[in-house]
PDB file of C-alpha atoms in Angstrom:
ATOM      1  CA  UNK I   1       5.251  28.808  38.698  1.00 55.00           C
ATOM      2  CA  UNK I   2       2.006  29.845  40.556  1.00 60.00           C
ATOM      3  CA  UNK I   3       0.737  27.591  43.507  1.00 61.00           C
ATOM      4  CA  UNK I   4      -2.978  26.429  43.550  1.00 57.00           C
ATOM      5  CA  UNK I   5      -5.332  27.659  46.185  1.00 62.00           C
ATOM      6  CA  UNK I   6      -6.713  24.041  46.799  1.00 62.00           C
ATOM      7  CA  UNK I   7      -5.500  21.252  48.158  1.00 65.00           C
ATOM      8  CA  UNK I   8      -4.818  18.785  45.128  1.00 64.00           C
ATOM      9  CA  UNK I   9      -3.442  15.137  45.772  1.00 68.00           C
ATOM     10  CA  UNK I  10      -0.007  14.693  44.761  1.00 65.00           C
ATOM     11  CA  UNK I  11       0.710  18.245  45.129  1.00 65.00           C
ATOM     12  CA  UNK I  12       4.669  17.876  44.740  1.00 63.00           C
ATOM     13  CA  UNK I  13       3.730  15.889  41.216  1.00 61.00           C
ATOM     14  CA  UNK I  14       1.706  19.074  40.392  1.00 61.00           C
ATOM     15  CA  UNK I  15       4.534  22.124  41.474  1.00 64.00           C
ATOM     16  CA  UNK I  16       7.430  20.411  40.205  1.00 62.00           C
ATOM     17  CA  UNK I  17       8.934  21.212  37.175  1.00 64.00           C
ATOM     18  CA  UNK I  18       9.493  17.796  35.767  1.00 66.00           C
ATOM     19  CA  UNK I  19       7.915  14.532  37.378  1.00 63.00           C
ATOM     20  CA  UNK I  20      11.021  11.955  37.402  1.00 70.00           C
ATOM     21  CA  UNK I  21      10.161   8.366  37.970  1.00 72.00           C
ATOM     22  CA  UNK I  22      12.461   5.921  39.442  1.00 80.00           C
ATOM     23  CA  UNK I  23      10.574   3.166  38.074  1.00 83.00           C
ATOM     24  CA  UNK I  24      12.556   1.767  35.248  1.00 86.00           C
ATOM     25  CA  UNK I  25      10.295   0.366  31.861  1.00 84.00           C
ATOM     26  CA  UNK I  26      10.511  -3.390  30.947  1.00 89.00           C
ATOM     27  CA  UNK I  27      13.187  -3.765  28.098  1.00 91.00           C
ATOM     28  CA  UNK I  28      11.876  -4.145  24.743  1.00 89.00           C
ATOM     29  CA  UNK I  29      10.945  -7.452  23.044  1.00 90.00           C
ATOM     30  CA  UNK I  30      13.955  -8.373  20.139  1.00 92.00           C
ATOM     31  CA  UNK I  31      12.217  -8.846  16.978  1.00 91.00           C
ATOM     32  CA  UNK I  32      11.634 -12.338  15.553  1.00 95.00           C
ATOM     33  CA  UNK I  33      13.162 -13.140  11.684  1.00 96.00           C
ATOM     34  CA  UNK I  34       9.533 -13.099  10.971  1.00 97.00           C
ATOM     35  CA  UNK I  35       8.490  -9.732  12.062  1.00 96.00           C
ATOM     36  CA  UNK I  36      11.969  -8.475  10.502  1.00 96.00           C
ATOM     37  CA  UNK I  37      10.828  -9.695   7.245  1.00 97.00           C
ATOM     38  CA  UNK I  38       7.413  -8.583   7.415  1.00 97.00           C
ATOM     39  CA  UNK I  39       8.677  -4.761   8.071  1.00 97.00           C
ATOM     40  CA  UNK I  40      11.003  -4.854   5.093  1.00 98.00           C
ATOM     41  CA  UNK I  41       8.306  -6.007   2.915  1.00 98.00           C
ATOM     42  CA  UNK I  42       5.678  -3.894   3.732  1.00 98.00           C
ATOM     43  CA  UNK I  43       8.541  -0.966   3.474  1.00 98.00           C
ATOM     44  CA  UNK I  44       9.545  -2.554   0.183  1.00 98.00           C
ATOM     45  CA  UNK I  45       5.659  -2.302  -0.563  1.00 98.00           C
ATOM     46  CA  UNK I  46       5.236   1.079  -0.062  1.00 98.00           C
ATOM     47  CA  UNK I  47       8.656   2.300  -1.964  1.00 98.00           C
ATOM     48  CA  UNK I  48       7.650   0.212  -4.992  1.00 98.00           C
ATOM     49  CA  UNK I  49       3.982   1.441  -5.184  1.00 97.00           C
ATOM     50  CA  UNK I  50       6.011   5.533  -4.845  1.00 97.00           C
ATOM     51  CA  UNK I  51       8.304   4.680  -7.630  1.00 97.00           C
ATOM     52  CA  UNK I  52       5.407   3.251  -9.871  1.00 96.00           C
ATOM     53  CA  UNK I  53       3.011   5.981  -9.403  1.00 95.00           C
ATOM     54  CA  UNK I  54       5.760   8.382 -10.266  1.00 94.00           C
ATOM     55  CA  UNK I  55       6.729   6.457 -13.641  1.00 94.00           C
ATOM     56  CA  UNK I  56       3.243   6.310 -14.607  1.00 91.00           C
ATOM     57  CA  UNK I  57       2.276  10.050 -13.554  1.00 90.00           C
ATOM     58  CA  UNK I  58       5.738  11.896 -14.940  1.00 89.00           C
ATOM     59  CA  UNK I  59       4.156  11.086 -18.696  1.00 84.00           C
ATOM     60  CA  UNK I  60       1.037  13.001 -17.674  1.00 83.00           C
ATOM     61  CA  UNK I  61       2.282  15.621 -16.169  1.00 82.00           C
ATOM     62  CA  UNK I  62       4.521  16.380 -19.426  1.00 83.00           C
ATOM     63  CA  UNK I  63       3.240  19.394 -21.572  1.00 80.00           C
ATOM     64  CA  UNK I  64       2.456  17.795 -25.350  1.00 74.00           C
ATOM     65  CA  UNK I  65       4.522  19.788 -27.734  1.00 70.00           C
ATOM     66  CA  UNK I  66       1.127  19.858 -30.339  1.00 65.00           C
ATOM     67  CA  UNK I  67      -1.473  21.330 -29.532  1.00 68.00           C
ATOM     68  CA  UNK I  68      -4.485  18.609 -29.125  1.00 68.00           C
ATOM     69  CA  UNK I  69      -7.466  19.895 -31.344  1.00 73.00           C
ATOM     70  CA  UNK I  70     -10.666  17.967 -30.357  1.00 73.00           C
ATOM     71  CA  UNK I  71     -12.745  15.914 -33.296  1.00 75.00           C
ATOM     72  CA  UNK I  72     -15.397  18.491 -33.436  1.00 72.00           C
ATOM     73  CA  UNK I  73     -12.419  21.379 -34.360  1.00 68.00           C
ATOM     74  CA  UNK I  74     -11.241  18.766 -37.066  1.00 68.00           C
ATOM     75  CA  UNK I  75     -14.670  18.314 -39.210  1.00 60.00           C
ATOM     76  CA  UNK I  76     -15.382  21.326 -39.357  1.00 59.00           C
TER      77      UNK I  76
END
């Protein structure tokens, strides 16, 4: 690793490979029922509104087995 030419503050933080704190974080909040349920049904949401689009697109996506003539191709 190349060293800088200027001063810097916190020079050490700057040359060393990897900055390890000895602060630990605050443990994480336990979720309430509430927030448990609202996760699952936004999830439930999301899988539901996958699954529908797909049953409603597969048709469309199908290639028709007769060829579709438009009205103008049938009067004449």
């Amino acid at each position: 690793m190349f060293r800088r030419r200027e001063p810097v503050p916190f020079a050490f933080v700057a040359e060393a490979d990897r900055f390890r704190s000895n602060v630990t974080p605050p443990p994480r909040e336990s979720l309430g029922k509430t927030q448990i349920a609202a996760r699952s049904l936004v999830g439930l949401t999301v899988a539901a509104g996958l699954v529908g689009s797909l049953l409603f697109g597969m048709p469309a996506l199908q290639p028709s087995h007769a060829p579709q003539k438009s009205e103008a191709a049938v009067a004449r």
